[in-house]
């Protein structure tokens, strides 16, 4: 028997996509009772991540409709379970991409819940009780306290919301792959939701940052507004040649299918190219340049909860938030169309509390 | 007037060279430079046949200059040293690998990574500082700068040691650099040939558990009984590969033919490392999802610097590691090349230069 979205005791309301057209519309559903380990959160803001668009349209082939997207959630605690002492009612908190994991495996023990084989995602997953998870394009969410983040007071809750996915997605590989040595040279490929935060975090680490892009129009943005040290236009062969072998690392945020060869060429000896975008087809990897320059291509996928908290605190210390366009809930379908054309600087954030009305 | 190979330098030398991209080798009289103040001159006793030699004689990489004398797994006995040579004397057993020169002033050279120096001079087929082309070890004598000579310890047989100078360092270096050398780790080796069999031996000596991954089921016995690999996977057997998913800390991939990376990435544990030491000429498909989902990496590695090459030789002496070889006379060379194309050798041909190449002197 299929479990209806109204299987839980707490009523909830949000916007969901019901089929691969990806069109979202109002959706009544429910949240579980707040158990001893849980925190109930009234959602204030939710960022619109590109993954939300992919899931809404079933681009990756495993969307389980209806899907309520949203995993860049900032809100206020309204209820805490008996075992919860980290949070109290009224606290400002965040929820990112994960709401559960097995908690027992070596990966979970190492605070790497994002690599647990049984990670439970904020939406489009199944929780321990087999019911579906629904994301932050909704009025409330109930989350196990282990996966709730303390949201720093001095970070704007709307502009800070995208840090919960975009922020940790670029911060984690920068730490893991050692991209934090002041003075080293970081390339950021792609200037969108992920890329613009990578520039800000890179500068905060004391790195020299070059934005690598195929859009000449982004140069001014990159250098004047975001503070990147330089801009490299991929389609300019002379500039590209001049920049070969100059970068210690590159964060590749591009999720369209794209050529890796020029990016690998930009790396110095022992350079590292880390891909955080998710193209839906394999990319071509030239092997010779990897071998001749002892270079590597790695991947990274969000981060664990502990590291996400570390990232939020780092951003609070350095006053880093996302550049956002605040929208109302009923603008979401237009926002998704614009997102498909990368027409946003650089993240839409839904003002859920003010605009989500039944 | 263009000088012939015989006229370029003052000292007569003799070797076998390919003259065109048919790759067929035949005798060639040529010459070596005078022993300079930092040079070591040695009589070549053995030279390993590396698969790169085959690629180069046939101009498969498009960079070959003929006549081409291959050979960069060269061992022999010192016959003369220059006045400023400090580390070697006449009678020492020595070897030369893939390089005979570098700039000595860049960051790479200063960090003992001459193999990554942009001005690195290869043992054969590269233009030397004096404008002449370098000639390799399928020849009777070698002259090289002391910096690029390694000492071969007495307890390593010279013929079995020769392939260490390229195949050995090529597999030793990434095991160290990518941290796949910790006792208890589990590393896969893809391809059981000249590189692969040495990767197995090094990894086992480092205390690492080894799984050989191969397309040929008939290599299993060799891998387990003879090379003491812990297990064997047939890469075309989906069930075996499925059962081994997420079990390897790293993989050394020695295969230079085109092959899929996806199943290999799947064999890695989270945070695992796939290291390419074979270099397919065309790009391979990189599936990004599994790379991201497991925070895995695909890296490359190319031989090793001189300091590390000596370290590898000393490690091999300590653990009694030599290559498994088939010693051949020089006039078997073309047949050996044909067999190498079909991977019909266990696992390296080594030319008995000392006994079968008639010297020029």
PDB file of N, CA and C in Angstrom, chain A residues 60 62 107 110 112 114-115 172 176-177 260 269-270 275-288 290-301 307, chain B residues 61 108 113 115-116 173 177-178 261 270-273 276-289 291-302 308:
ATOM      1  N   UNK A  60      18.364  13.214 -13.312  1.00  0.00           N
ATOM      2  CA  UNK A  60      19.276  12.134 -12.959  1.00  0.00           C
ATOM      3  C   UNK A  60      18.593  10.781 -12.905  1.00  0.00           C
ATOM      4  N   UNK A  62      16.302   9.475 -10.917  1.00  0.00           N
ATOM      5  CA  UNK A  62      15.825   8.748  -9.736  1.00  0.00           C
ATOM      6  C   UNK A  62      14.932   9.590  -8.822  1.00  0.00           C
ATOM      7  N   UNK A 107      32.621   5.674   8.518  1.00  0.00           N
ATOM      8  CA  UNK A 107      32.473   6.984   7.899  1.00  0.00           C
ATOM      9  C   UNK A 107      31.686   7.926   8.814  1.00  0.00           C
ATOM     10  N   UNK A 110      33.646   9.086  11.721  1.00  0.00           N
ATOM     11  CA  UNK A 110      34.649  10.093  11.385  1.00  0.00           C
ATOM     12  C   UNK A 110      34.017  11.422  10.995  1.00  0.00           C
ATOM     13  N   UNK A 112      31.863  11.990   8.758  1.00  0.00           N
ATOM     14  CA  UNK A 112      31.729  12.092   7.302  1.00  0.00           C
ATOM     15  C   UNK A 112      30.413  11.474   6.864  1.00  0.00           C
ATOM     16  N   UNK A 114      28.238  12.416   5.039  1.00  0.00           N
ATOM     17  CA  UNK A 114      27.933  12.582   3.624  1.00  0.00           C
ATOM     18  C   UNK A 114      28.477  11.442   2.774  1.00  0.00           C
ATOM     19  N   UNK A 115      29.394  10.660   3.323  1.00  0.00           N
ATOM     20  CA  UNK A 115      29.923   9.512   2.570  1.00  0.00           C
ATOM     21  C   UNK A 115      29.435   8.184   3.137  1.00  0.00           C
ATOM     22  N   UNK A 172      34.539  22.193   1.786  1.00  0.00           N
ATOM     23  CA  UNK A 172      35.050  20.863   2.151  1.00  0.00           C
ATOM     24  C   UNK A 172      36.233  20.421   1.287  1.00  0.00           C
ATOM     25  N   UNK A 176      40.026  19.535   2.364  1.00  0.00           N
ATOM     26  CA  UNK A 176      40.506  18.154   2.184  1.00  0.00           C
ATOM     27  C   UNK A 176      41.697  18.064   1.239  1.00  0.00           C
ATOM     28  N   UNK A 177      41.637  18.824   0.134  1.00  0.00           N
ATOM     29  CA  UNK A 177      42.709  18.759  -0.854  1.00  0.00           C
ATOM     30  C   UNK A 177      43.817  19.762  -0.566  1.00  0.00           C
ATOM     31  N   UNK A 260      37.878  18.934 -19.904  1.00  0.00           N
ATOM     32  CA  UNK A 260      38.803  18.960 -18.767  1.00  0.00           C
ATOM     33  C   UNK A 260      40.230  19.299 -19.191  1.00  0.00           C
ATOM     34  N   UNK A 269      52.711  21.476 -11.783  1.00  0.00           N
ATOM     35  CA  UNK A 269      53.103  20.134 -11.362  1.00  0.00           C
ATOM     36  C   UNK A 269      52.446  19.797 -10.021  1.00  0.00           C
ATOM     37  N   UNK A 270      51.991  18.562  -9.867  1.00  0.00           N
ATOM     38  CA  UNK A 270      51.297  18.103  -8.652  1.00  0.00           C
ATOM     39  C   UNK A 270      49.969  18.825  -8.409  1.00  0.00           C
ATOM     40  N   UNK A 275      36.424  18.434  -8.909  1.00  0.00           N
ATOM     41  CA  UNK A 275      35.158  18.696  -9.532  1.00  0.00           C
ATOM     42  C   UNK A 275      34.024  18.546  -8.523  1.00  0.00           C
ATOM     43  N   UNK A 276      33.193  19.584  -8.437  1.00  0.00           N
ATOM     44  CA  UNK A 276      32.067  19.557  -7.497  1.00  0.00           C
ATOM     45  C   UNK A 276      30.731  19.697  -8.238  1.00  0.00           C
ATOM     46  N   UNK A 277      30.825  19.958  -9.556  1.00  0.00           N
ATOM     47  CA  UNK A 277      29.601  19.994 -10.364  1.00  0.00           C
ATOM     48  C   UNK A 277      29.269  18.576 -10.802  1.00  0.00           C
ATOM     49  N   UNK A 278      28.058  18.349 -11.212  1.00  0.00           N
ATOM     50  CA  UNK A 278      27.618  16.989 -11.575  1.00  0.00           C
ATOM     51  C   UNK A 278      27.085  16.928 -13.004  1.00  0.00           C
ATOM     52  N   UNK A 279      27.988  16.854 -13.988  1.00  0.00           N
ATOM     53  CA  UNK A 279      27.495  16.703 -15.365  1.00  0.00           C
ATOM     54  C   UNK A 279      26.735  15.388 -15.486  1.00  0.00           C
ATOM     55  N   UNK A 280      25.728  15.344 -16.344  1.00  0.00           N
ATOM     56  CA  UNK A 280      24.947  14.105 -16.416  1.00  0.00           C
ATOM     57  C   UNK A 280      25.521  13.093 -17.385  1.00  0.00           C
ATOM     58  N   UNK A 281      26.668  13.424 -17.996  1.00  0.00           N
ATOM     59  CA  UNK A 281      27.370  12.426 -18.816  1.00  0.00           C
ATOM     60  C   UNK A 281      28.834  12.414 -18.382  1.00  0.00           C
ATOM     61  N   UNK A 282      29.546  11.311 -18.674  1.00  0.00           N
ATOM     62  CA  UNK A 282      30.976  11.293 -18.314  1.00  0.00           C
ATOM     63  C   UNK A 282      31.749  12.380 -19.075  1.00  0.00           C
ATOM     64  N   UNK A 283      32.861  12.819 -18.495  1.00  0.00           N
ATOM     65  CA  UNK A 283      33.711  13.793 -19.163  1.00  0.00           C
ATOM     66  C   UNK A 283      34.909  13.073 -19.765  1.00  0.00           C
ATOM     67  N   UNK A 284      35.521  13.710 -20.743  1.00  0.00           N
ATOM     68  CA  UNK A 284      36.733  13.133 -21.340  1.00  0.00           C
ATOM     69  C   UNK A 284      37.935  13.497 -20.497  1.00  0.00           C
ATOM     70  N   UNK A 285      38.664  12.475 -20.077  1.00  0.00           N
ATOM     71  CA  UNK A 285      39.838  12.707 -19.239  1.00  0.00           C
ATOM     72  C   UNK A 285      41.102  12.338 -20.014  1.00  0.00           C
ATOM     73  N   UNK A 286      41.933  13.342 -20.380  1.00  0.00           N
ATOM     74  CA  UNK A 286      43.188  13.014 -21.062  1.00  0.00           C
ATOM     75  C   UNK A 286      44.184  12.506 -20.019  1.00  0.00           C
ATOM     76  N   UNK A 287      44.813  11.381 -20.255  1.00  0.00           N
ATOM     77  CA  UNK A 287      45.661  10.760 -19.234  1.00  0.00           C
ATOM     78  C   UNK A 287      47.107  11.272 -19.268  1.00  0.00           C
ATOM     79  N   UNK A 288      47.618  11.490 -20.483  1.00  0.00           N
ATOM     80  CA  UNK A 288      49.017  11.938 -20.618  1.00  0.00           C
ATOM     81  C   UNK A 288      49.352  13.114 -19.716  1.00  0.00           C
ATOM     82  N   UNK A 290      48.011  14.085 -17.004  1.00  0.00           N
ATOM     83  CA  UNK A 290      47.988  13.696 -15.585  1.00  0.00           C
ATOM     84  C   UNK A 290      49.309  13.018 -15.234  1.00  0.00           C
ATOM     85  N   UNK A 291      49.731  12.114 -16.108  1.00  0.00           N
ATOM     86  CA  UNK A 291      50.944  11.341 -15.862  1.00  0.00           C
ATOM     87  C   UNK A 291      52.173  12.242 -15.914  1.00  0.00           C
ATOM     88  N   UNK A 292      52.255  13.077 -16.950  1.00  0.00           N
ATOM     89  CA  UNK A 292      53.460  13.886 -17.132  1.00  0.00           C
ATOM     90  C   UNK A 292      53.590  14.981 -16.085  1.00  0.00           C
ATOM     91  N   UNK A 293      52.515  15.353 -15.419  1.00  0.00           N
ATOM     92  CA  UNK A 293      52.581  16.425 -14.436  1.00  0.00           C
ATOM     93  C   UNK A 293      52.206  15.981 -13.033  1.00  0.00           C
ATOM     94  N   UNK A 294      52.079  14.655 -12.848  1.00  0.00           N
ATOM     95  CA  UNK A 294      51.643  14.076 -11.570  1.00  0.00           C
ATOM     96  C   UNK A 294      50.457  14.875 -11.020  1.00  0.00           C
ATOM     97  N   UNK A 295      49.476  15.095 -11.882  1.00  0.00           N
ATOM     98  CA  UNK A 295      48.312  15.869 -11.473  1.00  0.00           C
ATOM     99  C   UNK A 295      47.179  14.925 -11.097  1.00  0.00           C
ATOM    100  N   UNK A 296      46.151  15.462 -10.471  1.00  0.00           N
ATOM    101  CA  UNK A 296      45.018  14.593 -10.164  1.00  0.00           C
ATOM    102  C   UNK A 296      43.704  15.313 -10.372  1.00  0.00           C
ATOM    103  N   UNK A 297      42.692  14.495 -10.634  1.00  0.00           N
ATOM    104  CA  UNK A 297      41.315  14.981 -10.709  1.00  0.00           C
ATOM    105  C   UNK A 297      40.563  14.279  -9.604  1.00  0.00           C
ATOM    106  N   UNK A 298      39.946  15.041  -8.730  1.00  0.00           N
ATOM    107  CA  UNK A 298      39.223  14.422  -7.626  1.00  0.00           C
ATOM    108  C   UNK A 298      37.804  14.923  -7.587  1.00  0.00           C
ATOM    109  N   UNK A 299      36.996  14.264  -6.784  1.00  0.00           N
ATOM    110  CA  UNK A 299      35.630  14.719  -6.599  1.00  0.00           C
ATOM    111  C   UNK A 299      35.412  15.065  -5.142  1.00  0.00           C
ATOM    112  N   UNK A 300      34.323  15.740  -4.872  1.00  0.00           N
ATOM    113  CA  UNK A 300      33.949  16.003  -3.481  1.00  0.00           C
ATOM    114  C   UNK A 300      32.461  16.242  -3.433  1.00  0.00           C
ATOM    115  N   UNK A 301      31.843  15.793  -2.359  1.00  0.00           N
ATOM    116  CA  UNK A 301      30.391  15.849  -2.274  1.00  0.00           C
ATOM    117  C   UNK A 301      29.974  16.454  -0.947  1.00  0.00           C
ATOM    118  N   UNK A 307      31.861  19.479   9.772  1.00  0.00           N
ATOM    119  CA  UNK A 307      32.560  20.392   8.882  1.00  0.00           C
ATOM    120  C   UNK A 307      31.643  21.504   8.378  1.00  0.00           C
TER     121      UNK A 307
ATOM    122  N   UNK B  61      54.087   7.959 -30.899  1.00  0.00           N
ATOM    123  CA  UNK B  61      53.775   9.214 -30.224  1.00  0.00           C
ATOM    124  C   UNK B  61      54.121  10.428 -31.082  1.00  0.00           C
ATOM    125  N   UNK B 108      61.357  21.990  -9.665  1.00  0.00           N
ATOM    126  CA  UNK B 108      61.308  20.524  -9.744  1.00  0.00           C
ATOM    127  C   UNK B 108      62.683  19.934  -9.480  1.00  0.00           C
ATOM    128  N   UNK B 113      62.929  16.304  -8.277  1.00  0.00           N
ATOM    129  CA  UNK B 113      61.892  15.841  -9.195  1.00  0.00           C
ATOM    130  C   UNK B 113      62.313  16.162 -10.625  1.00  0.00           C
ATOM    131  N   UNK B 115      62.390  14.433 -13.089  1.00  0.00           N
ATOM    132  CA  UNK B 115      61.488  13.849 -14.084  1.00  0.00           C
ATOM    133  C   UNK B 115      60.368  14.799 -14.486  1.00  0.00           C
ATOM    134  N   UNK B 116      60.148  15.846 -13.700  1.00  0.00           N
ATOM    135  CA  UNK B 116      59.116  16.814 -14.048  1.00  0.00           C
ATOM    136  C   UNK B 116      59.721  18.152 -14.508  1.00  0.00           C
ATOM    137  N   UNK B 173      57.244   4.949  -7.256  1.00  0.00           N
ATOM    138  CA  UNK B 173      57.014   6.365  -6.931  1.00  0.00           C
ATOM    139  C   UNK B 173      55.566   6.671  -6.564  1.00  0.00           C
ATOM    140  N   UNK B 177      54.060   8.353  -3.205  1.00  0.00           N
ATOM    141  CA  UNK B 177      53.491   9.710  -3.286  1.00  0.00           C
ATOM    142  C   UNK B 177      52.015   9.736  -2.919  1.00  0.00           C
ATOM    143  N   UNK B 178      51.259   8.733  -3.375  1.00  0.00           N
ATOM    144  CA  UNK B 178      49.823   8.716  -3.120  1.00  0.00           C
ATOM    145  C   UNK B 178      49.491   7.982  -1.826  1.00  0.00           C
ATOM    146  N   UNK B 261      37.192   3.353 -17.065  1.00  0.00           N
ATOM    147  CA  UNK B 261      37.585   3.699 -15.697  1.00  0.00           C
ATOM    148  C   UNK B 261      36.474   3.420 -14.692  1.00  0.00           C
ATOM    149  N   UNK B 270      35.647   4.726  -0.402  1.00  0.00           N
ATOM    150  CA  UNK B 270      35.575   6.191  -0.367  1.00  0.00           C
ATOM    151  C   UNK B 270      36.966   6.737  -0.112  1.00  0.00           C
ATOM    152  N   UNK B 271      37.260   7.880  -0.704  1.00  0.00           N
ATOM    153  CA  UNK B 271      38.558   8.552  -0.567  1.00  0.00           C
ATOM    154  C   UNK B 271      39.683   7.748  -1.239  1.00  0.00           C
ATOM    155  N   UNK B 272      39.300   6.785  -2.081  1.00  0.00           N
ATOM    156  CA  UNK B 272      40.295   5.945  -2.731  1.00  0.00           C
ATOM    157  C   UNK B 272      40.945   6.649  -3.913  1.00  0.00           C
ATOM    158  N   UNK B 273      42.090   6.085  -4.349  1.00  0.00           N
ATOM    159  CA  UNK B 273      42.875   6.751  -5.389  1.00  0.00           C
ATOM    160  C   UNK B 273      43.199   5.809  -6.530  1.00  0.00           C
ATOM    161  N   UNK B 276      47.118   6.380 -12.559  1.00  0.00           N
ATOM    162  CA  UNK B 276      47.453   5.923 -13.905  1.00  0.00           C
ATOM    163  C   UNK B 276      48.958   6.034 -14.103  1.00  0.00           C
ATOM    164  N   UNK B 277      49.592   4.911 -14.467  1.00  0.00           N
ATOM    165  CA  UNK B 277      50.999   4.989 -14.851  1.00  0.00           C
ATOM    166  C   UNK B 277      51.187   4.538 -16.298  1.00  0.00           C
ATOM    167  N   UNK B 278      50.168   3.886 -16.831  1.00  0.00           N
ATOM    168  CA  UNK B 278      50.144   3.623 -18.268  1.00  0.00           C
ATOM    169  C   UNK B 278      49.497   4.842 -18.880  1.00  0.00           C
ATOM    170  N   UNK B 279      49.824   5.181 -20.087  1.00  0.00           N
ATOM    171  CA  UNK B 279      49.239   6.399 -20.653  1.00  0.00           C
ATOM    172  C   UNK B 279      48.570   6.121 -21.986  1.00  0.00           C
ATOM    173  N   UNK B 280      47.271   5.835 -21.948  1.00  0.00           N
ATOM    174  CA  UNK B 280      46.561   5.693 -23.221  1.00  0.00           C
ATOM    175  C   UNK B 280      46.648   7.002 -24.000  1.00  0.00           C
ATOM    176  N   UNK B 281      46.776   6.897 -25.336  1.00  0.00           N
ATOM    177  CA  UNK B 281      46.950   8.137 -26.105  1.00  0.00           C
ATOM    178  C   UNK B 281      45.681   8.933 -26.218  1.00  0.00           C
ATOM    179  N   UNK B 282      44.539   8.228 -26.178  1.00  0.00           N
ATOM    180  CA  UNK B 282      43.287   8.974 -26.316  1.00  0.00           C
ATOM    181  C   UNK B 282      42.696   9.180 -24.919  1.00  0.00           C
ATOM    182  N   UNK B 283      41.868  10.215 -24.760  1.00  0.00           N
ATOM    183  CA  UNK B 283      41.255  10.418 -23.448  1.00  0.00           C
ATOM    184  C   UNK B 283      40.357   9.240 -23.060  1.00  0.00           C
ATOM    185  N   UNK B 284      40.197   9.051 -21.753  1.00  0.00           N
ATOM    186  CA  UNK B 284      39.269   8.028 -21.267  1.00  0.00           C
ATOM    187  C   UNK B 284      38.032   8.729 -20.727  1.00  0.00           C
ATOM    188  N   UNK B 285      36.941   7.978 -20.624  1.00  0.00           N
ATOM    189  CA  UNK B 285      35.717   8.569 -20.072  1.00  0.00           C
ATOM    190  C   UNK B 285      35.802   8.609 -18.561  1.00  0.00           C
ATOM    191  N   UNK B 286      35.558   9.766 -18.006  1.00  0.00           N
ATOM    192  CA  UNK B 286      35.574   9.904 -16.553  1.00  0.00           C
ATOM    193  C   UNK B 286      34.156  10.100 -16.052  1.00  0.00           C
ATOM    194  N   UNK B 287      33.600   9.090 -15.368  1.00  0.00           N
ATOM    195  CA  UNK B 287      32.256   9.270 -14.822  1.00  0.00           C
ATOM    196  C   UNK B 287      32.365  10.121 -13.563  1.00  0.00           C
ATOM    197  N   UNK B 288      31.679  11.260 -13.536  1.00  0.00           N
ATOM    198  CA  UNK B 288      31.910  12.200 -12.440  1.00  0.00           C
ATOM    199  C   UNK B 288      31.156  11.840 -11.159  1.00  0.00           C
ATOM    200  N   UNK B 289      29.931  11.335 -11.308  1.00  0.00           N
ATOM    201  CA  UNK B 289      29.115  10.993 -10.136  1.00  0.00           C
ATOM    202  C   UNK B 289      29.870  10.132  -9.117  1.00  0.00           C
ATOM    203  N   UNK B 291      32.957   9.664  -8.689  1.00  0.00           N
ATOM    204  CA  UNK B 291      34.128  10.359  -8.171  1.00  0.00           C
ATOM    205  C   UNK B 291      33.711  11.254  -7.017  1.00  0.00           C
ATOM    206  N   UNK B 292      32.610  11.961  -7.234  1.00  0.00           N
ATOM    207  CA  UNK B 292      32.096  12.882  -6.234  1.00  0.00           C
ATOM    208  C   UNK B 292      31.534  12.136  -5.042  1.00  0.00           C
ATOM    209  N   UNK B 293      30.708  11.145  -5.326  1.00  0.00           N
ATOM    210  CA  UNK B 293      29.967  10.477  -4.262  1.00  0.00           C
ATOM    211  C   UNK B 293      30.898   9.782  -3.286  1.00  0.00           C
ATOM    212  N   UNK B 294      32.092   9.445  -3.738  1.00  0.00           N
ATOM    213  CA  UNK B 294      33.014   8.760  -2.850  1.00  0.00           C
ATOM    214  C   UNK B 294      34.260   9.570  -2.560  1.00  0.00           C
ATOM    215  N   UNK B 295      34.304  10.818  -3.007  1.00  0.00           N
ATOM    216  CA  UNK B 295      35.477  11.675  -2.859  1.00  0.00           C
ATOM    217  C   UNK B 295      36.730  10.913  -3.302  1.00  0.00           C
ATOM    218  N   UNK B 296      36.661  10.407  -4.519  1.00  0.00           N
ATOM    219  CA  UNK B 296      37.769   9.607  -5.036  1.00  0.00           C
ATOM    220  C   UNK B 296      38.604  10.450  -5.980  1.00  0.00           C
ATOM    221  N   UNK B 297      39.797   9.976  -6.274  1.00  0.00           N
ATOM    222  CA  UNK B 297      40.614  10.724  -7.212  1.00  0.00           C
ATOM    223  C   UNK B 297      41.185   9.831  -8.311  1.00  0.00           C
ATOM    224  N   UNK B 298      41.452  10.462  -9.453  1.00  0.00           N
ATOM    225  CA  UNK B 298      42.221   9.810 -10.507  1.00  0.00           C
ATOM    226  C   UNK B 298      43.468  10.659 -10.693  1.00  0.00           C
ATOM    227  N   UNK B 299      44.631  10.066 -10.488  1.00  0.00           N
ATOM    228  CA  UNK B 299      45.873  10.814 -10.623  1.00  0.00           C
ATOM    229  C   UNK B 299      46.789  10.129 -11.605  1.00  0.00           C
ATOM    230  N   UNK B 300      47.899  10.787 -11.893  1.00  0.00           N
ATOM    231  CA  UNK B 300      48.894  10.190 -12.784  1.00  0.00           C
ATOM    232  C   UNK B 300      50.267  10.293 -12.159  1.00  0.00           C
ATOM    233  N   UNK B 301      51.179   9.519 -12.668  1.00  0.00           N
ATOM    234  CA  UNK B 301      52.556   9.593 -12.174  1.00  0.00           C
ATOM    235  C   UNK B 301      53.500   9.161 -13.284  1.00  0.00           C
ATOM    236  N   UNK B 302      54.684   9.773 -13.323  1.00  0.00           N
ATOM    237  CA  UNK B 302      55.627   9.516 -14.410  1.00  0.00           C
ATOM    238  C   UNK B 302      57.019   9.271 -13.855  1.00  0.00           C
ATOM    239  N   UNK B 308      64.806   9.423  -5.596  1.00  0.00           N
ATOM    240  CA  UNK B 308      63.846   8.359  -5.349  1.00  0.00           C
ATOM    241  C   UNK B 308      64.196   7.087  -6.119  1.00  0.00           C
TER     242      UNK B 308
END
